[in-house]
Amino acid sequence: MTYQDARPATGLQDAILRHLTYTIGKDTAHATLHDWRMALSYAVRDKIVDSWFVSTRTAYEAGAKRVYYLSMEFLIGRLLGDALVNLRFDAEAKAAVEGLGLSFDAVLHDEPDAALGNGGLGRLAACFLESLSTLACPAMGYGIRYEHGLFRQSFEDGRQIEQPETWLQQRHAWEFERPEAMYRVGFGGHVADQDDRAVWTPAEAVLAEAHDTPVVGWQARWTNTLRLWGARAGDPLDLKRFNHGDYVGAAAAEMLARSISRVLYPDDTTPAGKELRLKQEYFFTAASLHDILRRFDSEHGDIRALPDKVAIQLNDTHPAIAGPELVRLLHDERGLPFDEAVDLARRTLNYTNHTLLPEALEKWPVDLMRHLLPRHMMLIDRIDADHAAHFPARPTPIVADGEVNMGTLSFVMANRVNGVSALHTELVKQTVFADLHALHPERIVNQTNGVTPRRWLHACNPRLSGIITGAIGEGWVGDLEQLSGLEPHLDDAGLQDAIAGAKRANKVDLSNWVSATHGVSLDPDAMFDVQIKRIHEYKRQHLNILEAVALWQAIRANPNAGWTPRVKIFGGKAAPGYVFAKKIIHLINDVARVLNADPVTSPFLKVVFLPNYNVTLAERLIPASDLSEQVSTAGKEASGTGNMKFALNGALTVGTLDGANVEIRDHVGAENFFLFGMTAPEVVARRAVPDHAGQAIAADPRLAAALEAIHQGAFSSDDPNRYHDITGNLRGPDYFLVCSDFTDYWRAQRAVDAAYRDGAHWTRMAALNTARSGWFSSDRTIRGYMADIWGATSLRPGA
Ligand SMILES: *Cc1c(COP(=O)(O)O)cnc(C)c1O
């Protein structure tokens, strides 16, 4: 039975009204927007469930190898629009909702943005889930059901303010609670030796409760599950204390247990090093492995077949404790010999590296590990000794200087280790894992990231999507390489006009929204120059704002030089404890205030920082962007995926040779990409030059003047010293080489200005970016993982 066959005979409107009445318990006269949105979501969810059951049954009957994606983060965003598009139900839903006298847009925008992740890593996991379903790969995502996702950002006098995020205050429309899938996860305690077997007796235990969200693929071909674990107390109420009148104390265990799934750590590049974080990591990893083995047992007999039937992917080192945990389950609990347990675990697990930043590589103090997970610490030592015994000539210890190196642990326990872009994978081989790579030369492979074209083009940019489908048919949505079919049509003036018209209409929509919500008016004919991503020194938002200051000075000095009007749009959150990143946000807002109030320059240059960047805001901004800022210091950005979303939507990139920018430029053509800056090897050499920043400043009066204006308080007259730490850093160590790349960045930006003035040529370059970005589909990435890492096959013929 396919989903189409399962479609109930009643119309969608009837289904909505039925859910409003019998699930929500409201009548139409009193229903709020939220009630209607929930009713529509339940009606849509019903349709997904049909496909879900078919997929589950098919996977079971095929006895197929299953893929498990373990990720601390899933930045899924809103699900209703995505589900409607994948079910091919969007037009019908719009008609049904409008037929009920409601605004379809308002209903869609009522859904909270599920921000169970920080940025790129979590968004990648979400794109992968959708592609796994589209490709009918039997798979499951495992993560944590955070009560509070990434904080909500607002600005107060230009400063970032963080507020708790409350997506679960309302019922989550898409999830199914699974109280029957509940596991006990232990912490602490001691390990005893009983008849040559280690027996771990934890001091405390919490329960992991499953919550399932179906993830429907394109055309409802297949539906996989995202299973998120919520923490609960093993014993919710201490009855003895309760009966003695200590009501608060009686509930303390529940509070403590629930704290494990309470909040997402809001730091994307520096591990928190906190006990609660390690608890979160073990909590969801242990629950997931229990669940995986339970499912394996129910389908297969011999545990030795585990690597043939199960592939587990660790998204970064956050679930790295899976190595020792799986060894513990196989050795301690199932009695396999240690060597065999390690071998089975290693052939089942794989690890994705996401960063080379040394401060981002997770390490846990041995004392903390031993205190929280005493048996695992013993197993880590044994795995370490075992590995050292096999390779005595090249010691690469997992445990060193009183710390457990989770990257080394992940590598040693993995069948395959992958980087996320060609450049990054080479750097992984040459730097962080150089020694391990020499010992295991087959282990590291590359899988360049991708994004799902359903959310990131078809759904978020219906105008462009419609034009593409008109030109080449709709096969591209499920097979993005078909976009290359656009190229022969690009000489057709009608198509060029349509593409330019769609971009302009998207910009008008964005301008109207920015004006209505933030009171800033933008000229839709100006170039929309966009940098949206987490705020980090290596991503160099300060290079971008420095160029804005220099440009402002240049326009003031010569207002009639024929400047290309430009709006610089920023978005992104800084980790609450990352002082320098928060300073950058403040500086951008201060510069924006001064520039936007300047009557001479503001017709040519405006700066806007939109608060609370999230998936929903990305979906709004990217289709309306002309220029994509991808300006990280070469060698620092592992891949980037924002860069791919922009290129796909016809924005040109100004960027460095970093991460997947390299491959984007290869695909779209060097003549359709604004390259600037040093290469990764040049960066390393430049850093060794004494006073590189001072030299760069001395050689470029524009850079010197822009820095001096910031230093003198031109944008912070109430506190002229406010940015001395930024200017001091840039004039001094400038580790991320902002000054050394500035002059070439300025040059590239003026080339961008000139290109934008030739509208027809710009449109052609933009359209070529779309036509040549088909390779950056996460479907291509997942096919790569299936073939090179998991040995998994699609259960849909021809997929
Ligand atoms: C795509 C995306 C990211 C990743 O952006 P990069 O520019 O690759 O860092 C981060 N956050 C959100 C909300 C995204 O949609």
mmCIF file of C-alpha atoms in Angstrom, residues 431-661:
data_model
loop_
_atom_site.group_PDB
_atom_site.id
_atom_site.type_symbol
_atom_site.label_atom_id
_atom_site.label_comp_id
_atom_site.label_asym_id
_atom_site.label_seq_id
_atom_site.Cartn_x
_atom_site.Cartn_y
_atom_site.Cartn_z
ATOM 1 C CA THR A 431 46.656 17.990 11.472
ATOM 2 C CA VAL A 432 44.379 16.647 14.251
ATOM 3 C CA PHE A 433 44.562 13.010 13.229
ATOM 4 C CA ALA A 434 47.920 12.927 11.405
ATOM 5 C CA ASP A 435 49.355 10.203 13.659
ATOM 6 C CA LEU A 436 46.217 8.072 13.657
ATOM 7 C CA HIS A 437 45.870 8.517 9.905
ATOM 8 C CA ALA A 438 49.397 7.095 9.464
ATOM 9 C CA LEU A 439 48.348 4.027 11.483
ATOM 10 C CA HIS A 440 44.973 3.629 9.764
ATOM 11 C CA PRO A 441 45.319 5.099 6.270
ATOM 12 C CA GLU A 442 41.958 3.708 5.031
ATOM 13 C CA ARG A 443 39.862 5.020 7.850
ATOM 14 C CA ILE A 444 39.438 8.702 6.923
ATOM 15 C CA VAL A 445 37.071 9.464 4.050
ATOM 16 C CA ASN A 446 35.407 12.628 2.822
ATOM 17 C CA GLN A 447 31.679 13.359 2.616
ATOM 18 C CA THR A 448 31.081 16.948 1.615
ATOM 19 C CA ASN A 449 27.984 18.329 3.359
ATOM 20 C CA GLY A 450 24.774 19.154 1.549
ATOM 21 C CA VAL A 451 21.355 20.702 2.195
ATOM 22 C CA THR A 452 17.896 19.391 1.442
ATOM 23 C CA PRO A 453 16.528 21.045 -1.713
ATOM 24 C CA ARG A 454 12.957 20.539 -0.515
ATOM 25 C CA ARG A 455 13.252 22.967 2.408
ATOM 26 C CA TRP A 456 16.064 25.134 1.059
ATOM 27 C CA LEU A 457 14.735 25.866 -2.410
ATOM 28 C CA HIS A 458 11.388 24.298 -3.250
ATOM 29 C CA ALA A 459 9.561 25.314 -0.053
ATOM 30 C CA CYS A 460 11.353 28.511 0.949
ATOM 31 C CA ASN A 461 11.526 30.016 -2.556
ATOM 32 C CA PRO A 462 8.273 29.076 -4.339
ATOM 33 C CA ARG A 463 8.771 31.736 -7.014
ATOM 34 C CA LEU A 464 12.134 30.417 -8.185
ATOM 35 C CA SER A 465 10.981 26.841 -7.717
ATOM 36 C CA GLY A 466 8.001 27.466 -9.995
ATOM 37 C CA ILE A 467 10.198 29.020 -12.673
ATOM 38 C CA ILE A 468 12.613 26.095 -12.600
ATOM 39 C CA THR A 469 9.791 23.577 -12.808
ATOM 40 C CA GLY A 470 8.307 25.531 -15.712
ATOM 41 C CA ALA A 471 11.599 25.289 -17.574
ATOM 42 C CA ILE A 472 12.754 21.721 -16.853
ATOM 43 C CA GLY A 473 9.877 19.899 -15.148
ATOM 44 C CA GLU A 474 9.726 19.033 -11.465
ATOM 45 C CA GLY A 475 12.127 16.074 -11.377
ATOM 46 C CA TRP A 476 14.828 18.330 -9.915
ATOM 47 C CA VAL A 477 13.156 18.441 -6.493
ATOM 48 C CA GLY A 478 14.022 14.803 -5.921
ATOM 49 C CA ASP A 479 17.143 14.780 -8.092
ATOM 50 C CA LEU A 480 18.884 18.094 -7.765
ATOM 51 C CA GLU A 481 21.540 17.395 -10.392
ATOM 52 C CA GLN A 482 18.757 17.951 -12.933
ATOM 53 C CA LEU A 483 19.181 21.676 -12.284
ATOM 54 C CA SER A 484 21.990 21.576 -14.826
ATOM 55 C CA GLY A 485 19.187 21.246 -17.387
ATOM 56 C CA LEU A 486 18.484 24.935 -16.768
ATOM 57 C CA GLU A 487 21.749 26.002 -18.296
ATOM 58 C CA PRO A 488 20.794 25.638 -21.974
ATOM 59 C CA HIS A 489 17.682 27.759 -21.274
ATOM 60 C CA LEU A 490 19.597 30.663 -19.761
ATOM 61 C CA ASP A 491 19.977 32.489 -23.074
ATOM 62 C CA ASP A 492 16.208 32.731 -23.165
ATOM 63 C CA ALA A 493 15.490 36.347 -22.228
ATOM 64 C CA GLY A 494 12.070 35.402 -20.882
ATOM 65 C CA LEU A 495 13.608 32.992 -18.384
ATOM 66 C CA GLN A 496 16.232 35.536 -17.304
ATOM 67 C CA ASP A 497 13.515 38.138 -16.744
ATOM 68 C CA ALA A 498 11.477 35.656 -14.753
ATOM 69 C CA ILE A 499 14.441 34.776 -12.523
ATOM 70 C CA ALA A 500 15.291 38.454 -11.966
ATOM 71 C CA GLY A 501 11.617 39.162 -11.270
ATOM 72 C CA ALA A 502 11.399 36.376 -8.697
ATOM 73 C CA LYS A 503 14.458 37.691 -6.867
ATOM 74 C CA ARG A 504 13.053 41.194 -6.842
ATOM 75 C CA ALA A 505 9.664 40.014 -5.570
ATOM 76 C CA ASN A 506 11.416 38.068 -2.780
ATOM 77 C CA LYS A 507 13.334 41.233 -1.876
ATOM 78 C CA VAL A 508 10.115 43.267 -1.788
ATOM 79 C CA ASP A 509 8.574 40.677 0.557
ATOM 80 C CA LEU A 510 11.610 40.831 2.820
ATOM 81 C CA SER A 511 11.666 44.639 2.792
ATOM 82 C CA ASN A 512 8.011 44.754 3.767
ATOM 83 C CA TRP A 513 8.605 42.316 6.580
ATOM 84 C CA VAL A 514 11.689 44.154 7.885
ATOM 85 C CA SER A 515 9.822 47.430 7.730
ATOM 86 C CA ALA A 516 6.785 46.017 9.568
ATOM 87 C CA THR A 517 8.721 44.135 12.245
ATOM 88 C CA HIS A 518 11.859 46.228 12.742
ATOM 89 C CA GLY A 519 10.920 49.666 11.421
ATOM 90 C CA VAL A 520 13.809 49.899 8.974
ATOM 91 C CA SER A 521 13.015 50.659 5.352
ATOM 92 C CA LEU A 522 15.111 48.908 2.727
ATOM 93 C CA ASP A 523 15.263 49.664 -0.980
ATOM 94 C CA PRO A 524 14.549 46.429 -2.880
ATOM 95 C CA ASP A 525 16.716 47.677 -5.753
ATOM 96 C CA ALA A 526 19.790 47.885 -3.533
ATOM 97 C CA MET A 527 22.067 44.859 -3.390
ATOM 98 C CA PHE A 528 21.102 42.645 -0.433
ATOM 99 C CA ASP A 529 24.420 41.578 1.050
ATOM 100 C CA VAL A 530 23.850 38.954 3.753
ATOM 101 C CA GLN A 531 25.963 37.348 6.458
ATOM 102 C CA ILE A 532 23.918 35.017 8.655
ATOM 103 C CA LYS A 533 25.589 32.427 10.876
ATOM 104 C CA ARG A 534 26.803 32.032 14.454
ATOM 105 C CA ILE A 535 28.997 34.926 15.550
ATOM 106 C CA HIS A 536 32.578 33.763 15.854
ATOM 107 C CA GLU A 537 35.948 35.382 15.334
ATOM 108 C CA TYR A 538 36.914 32.794 12.715
ATOM 109 C CA LYS A 539 33.754 33.583 10.710
ATOM 110 C CA ARG A 540 34.908 37.208 10.707
ATOM 111 C CA GLN A 541 31.747 39.280 10.930
ATOM 112 C CA HIS A 542 34.183 41.995 12.045
ATOM 113 C CA LEU A 543 35.904 41.923 8.639
ATOM 114 C CA ASN A 544 32.512 42.600 7.055
ATOM 115 C CA ILE A 545 31.617 45.490 9.395
ATOM 116 C CA LEU A 546 35.108 46.965 9.010
ATOM 117 C CA GLU A 547 34.532 47.057 5.261
ATOM 118 C CA ALA A 548 31.175 48.775 5.890
ATOM 119 C CA VAL A 549 32.935 51.475 7.913
ATOM 120 C CA ALA A 550 35.578 51.956 5.210
ATOM 121 C CA LEU A 551 32.885 52.134 2.548
ATOM 122 C CA TRP A 552 30.909 54.679 4.577
ATOM 123 C CA GLN A 553 34.024 56.829 4.849
ATOM 124 C CA ALA A 554 34.668 56.528 1.121
ATOM 125 C CA ILE A 555 31.075 57.505 0.250
ATOM 126 C CA ARG A 556 31.198 60.496 2.623
ATOM 127 C CA ALA A 557 34.438 61.670 1.022
ATOM 128 C CA ASN A 558 32.968 61.403 -2.454
ATOM 129 C CA PRO A 559 29.171 61.022 -2.456
ATOM 130 C CA ASN A 560 28.787 61.416 -6.212
ATOM 131 C CA ALA A 561 31.132 58.668 -7.342
ATOM 132 C CA GLY A 562 28.305 56.425 -8.569
ATOM 133 C CA TRP A 563 28.154 54.022 -5.629
ATOM 134 C CA THR A 564 26.192 50.806 -5.951
ATOM 135 C CA PRO A 565 23.428 50.883 -3.316
ATOM 136 C CA ARG A 566 23.882 48.109 -0.818
ATOM 137 C CA VAL A 567 22.152 46.835 2.307
ATOM 138 C CA LYS A 568 24.319 44.788 4.614
ATOM 139 C CA ILE A 569 22.159 42.359 6.560
ATOM 140 C CA PHE A 570 23.536 40.468 9.544
ATOM 141 C CA GLY A 571 22.028 37.724 11.659
ATOM 142 C CA GLY A 572 23.456 35.328 14.213
ATOM 143 C CA LYS A 573 23.723 34.511 17.891
ATOM 144 C CA ALA A 574 26.806 34.661 20.092
ATOM 145 C CA ALA A 575 27.357 32.103 22.841
ATOM 146 C CA PRO A 576 26.324 33.869 26.073
ATOM 147 C CA GLY A 577 29.829 33.540 27.531
ATOM 148 C CA TYR A 578 31.714 34.554 24.381
ATOM 149 C CA VAL A 579 32.592 38.147 25.270
ATOM 150 C CA PHE A 580 34.411 39.055 22.047
ATOM 151 C CA ALA A 581 31.575 37.758 19.835
ATOM 152 C CA LYS A 582 29.058 39.785 21.832
ATOM 153 C CA LYS A 583 31.244 42.849 21.331
ATOM 154 C CA ILE A 584 31.120 42.269 17.578
ATOM 155 C CA ILE A 585 27.305 42.231 17.722
ATOM 156 C CA HIS A 586 27.302 45.466 19.688
ATOM 157 C CA LEU A 587 29.696 47.057 17.200
ATOM 158 C CA ILE A 588 27.559 46.061 14.206
ATOM 159 C CA ASN A 589 24.478 47.548 15.877
ATOM 160 C CA ASP A 590 26.367 50.731 16.778
ATOM 161 C CA VAL A 591 27.693 51.106 13.231
ATOM 162 C CA ALA A 592 24.193 50.452 11.852
ATOM 163 C CA ARG A 593 22.707 53.229 14.016
ATOM 164 C CA VAL A 594 25.217 55.823 12.804
ATOM 165 C CA LEU A 595 25.239 54.817 9.139
ATOM 166 C CA ASN A 596 21.467 54.493 8.765
ATOM 167 C CA ALA A 597 21.046 58.015 10.202
ATOM 168 C CA ASP A 598 23.550 59.572 7.799
ATOM 169 C CA PRO A 599 21.545 61.379 5.094
ATOM 170 C CA VAL A 600 24.531 61.522 2.730
ATOM 171 C CA THR A 601 25.523 57.863 2.778
ATOM 172 C CA SER A 602 22.332 55.992 3.681
ATOM 173 C CA PRO A 603 20.926 55.988 0.119
ATOM 174 C CA PHE A 604 23.980 53.892 -0.772
ATOM 175 C CA LEU A 605 24.720 51.938 2.358
ATOM 176 C CA LYS A 606 22.549 50.610 5.161
ATOM 177 C CA VAL A 607 23.321 48.055 7.847
ATOM 178 C CA VAL A 608 20.684 45.941 9.582
ATOM 179 C CA PHE A 609 21.203 43.291 12.257
ATOM 180 C CA LEU A 610 18.077 41.130 12.427
ATOM 181 C CA PRO A 611 17.683 39.550 15.871
ATOM 182 C CA ASN A 612 17.115 35.888 16.671
ATOM 183 C CA TYR A 613 18.567 34.171 13.630
ATOM 184 C CA ASN A 614 17.039 30.725 13.248
ATOM 185 C CA VAL A 615 15.863 28.344 10.529
ATOM 186 C CA THR A 616 12.707 30.354 9.897
ATOM 187 C CA LEU A 617 14.642 33.598 9.445
ATOM 188 C CA ALA A 618 17.103 31.822 7.138
ATOM 189 C CA GLU A 619 14.169 30.652 5.006
ATOM 190 C CA ARG A 620 12.999 34.247 4.748
ATOM 191 C CA LEU A 621 16.377 35.842 4.030
ATOM 192 C CA ILE A 622 18.150 33.460 1.681
ATOM 193 C CA PRO A 623 15.670 33.652 -1.226
ATOM 194 C CA ALA A 624 15.949 37.475 -1.037
ATOM 195 C CA SER A 625 19.756 37.613 -0.999
ATOM 196 C CA ASP A 626 21.992 38.840 -3.789
ATOM 197 C CA LEU A 627 25.349 38.373 -2.099
ATOM 198 C CA SER A 628 26.437 35.629 0.306
ATOM 199 C CA GLU A 629 29.235 36.475 2.746
ATOM 200 C CA GLN A 630 31.447 33.411 3.384
ATOM 201 C CA VAL A 631 34.566 35.122 4.643
ATOM 202 C CA SER A 632 36.065 32.806 7.284
ATOM 203 C CA THR A 633 39.838 32.609 7.756
ATOM 204 C CA ALA A 634 40.961 29.870 5.353
ATOM 205 C CA GLY A 635 41.400 26.521 7.098
ATOM 206 C CA LYS A 636 38.893 27.270 9.885
ATOM 207 C CA GLU A 637 35.406 26.549 8.484
ATOM 208 C CA ALA A 638 34.980 22.792 8.152
ATOM 209 C CA SER A 639 32.377 23.009 5.399
ATOM 210 C CA GLY A 640 29.595 25.485 5.900
ATOM 211 C CA THR A 641 26.112 24.729 4.636
ATOM 212 C CA GLY A 642 24.759 28.276 4.617
ATOM 213 C CA ASN A 643 27.055 28.867 1.635
ATOM 214 C CA MET A 644 25.222 26.091 -0.275
ATOM 215 C CA LYS A 645 21.733 27.406 0.523
ATOM 216 C CA PHE A 646 22.674 30.812 -0.879
ATOM 217 C CA ALA A 647 24.244 29.518 -4.094
ATOM 218 C CA LEU A 648 21.210 27.306 -4.703
ATOM 219 C CA ASN A 649 18.910 30.319 -4.365
ATOM 220 C CA GLY A 650 20.902 32.401 -6.827
ATOM 221 C CA ALA A 651 23.062 34.533 -4.552
ATOM 222 C CA LEU A 652 26.662 35.104 -5.584
ATOM 223 C CA THR A 653 29.343 34.391 -3.031
ATOM 224 C CA VAL A 654 32.110 36.673 -1.858
ATOM 225 C CA GLY A 655 34.327 34.217 -0.076
ATOM 226 C CA THR A 656 37.635 32.692 0.865
ATOM 227 C CA LEU A 657 39.000 29.329 -0.196
ATOM 228 C CA ASP A 658 37.640 27.666 2.925
ATOM 229 C CA GLY A 659 35.451 24.648 3.647
ATOM 230 C CA ALA A 660 32.982 23.821 0.907
ATOM 231 C CA ASN A 661 33.448 27.282 -0.662
#
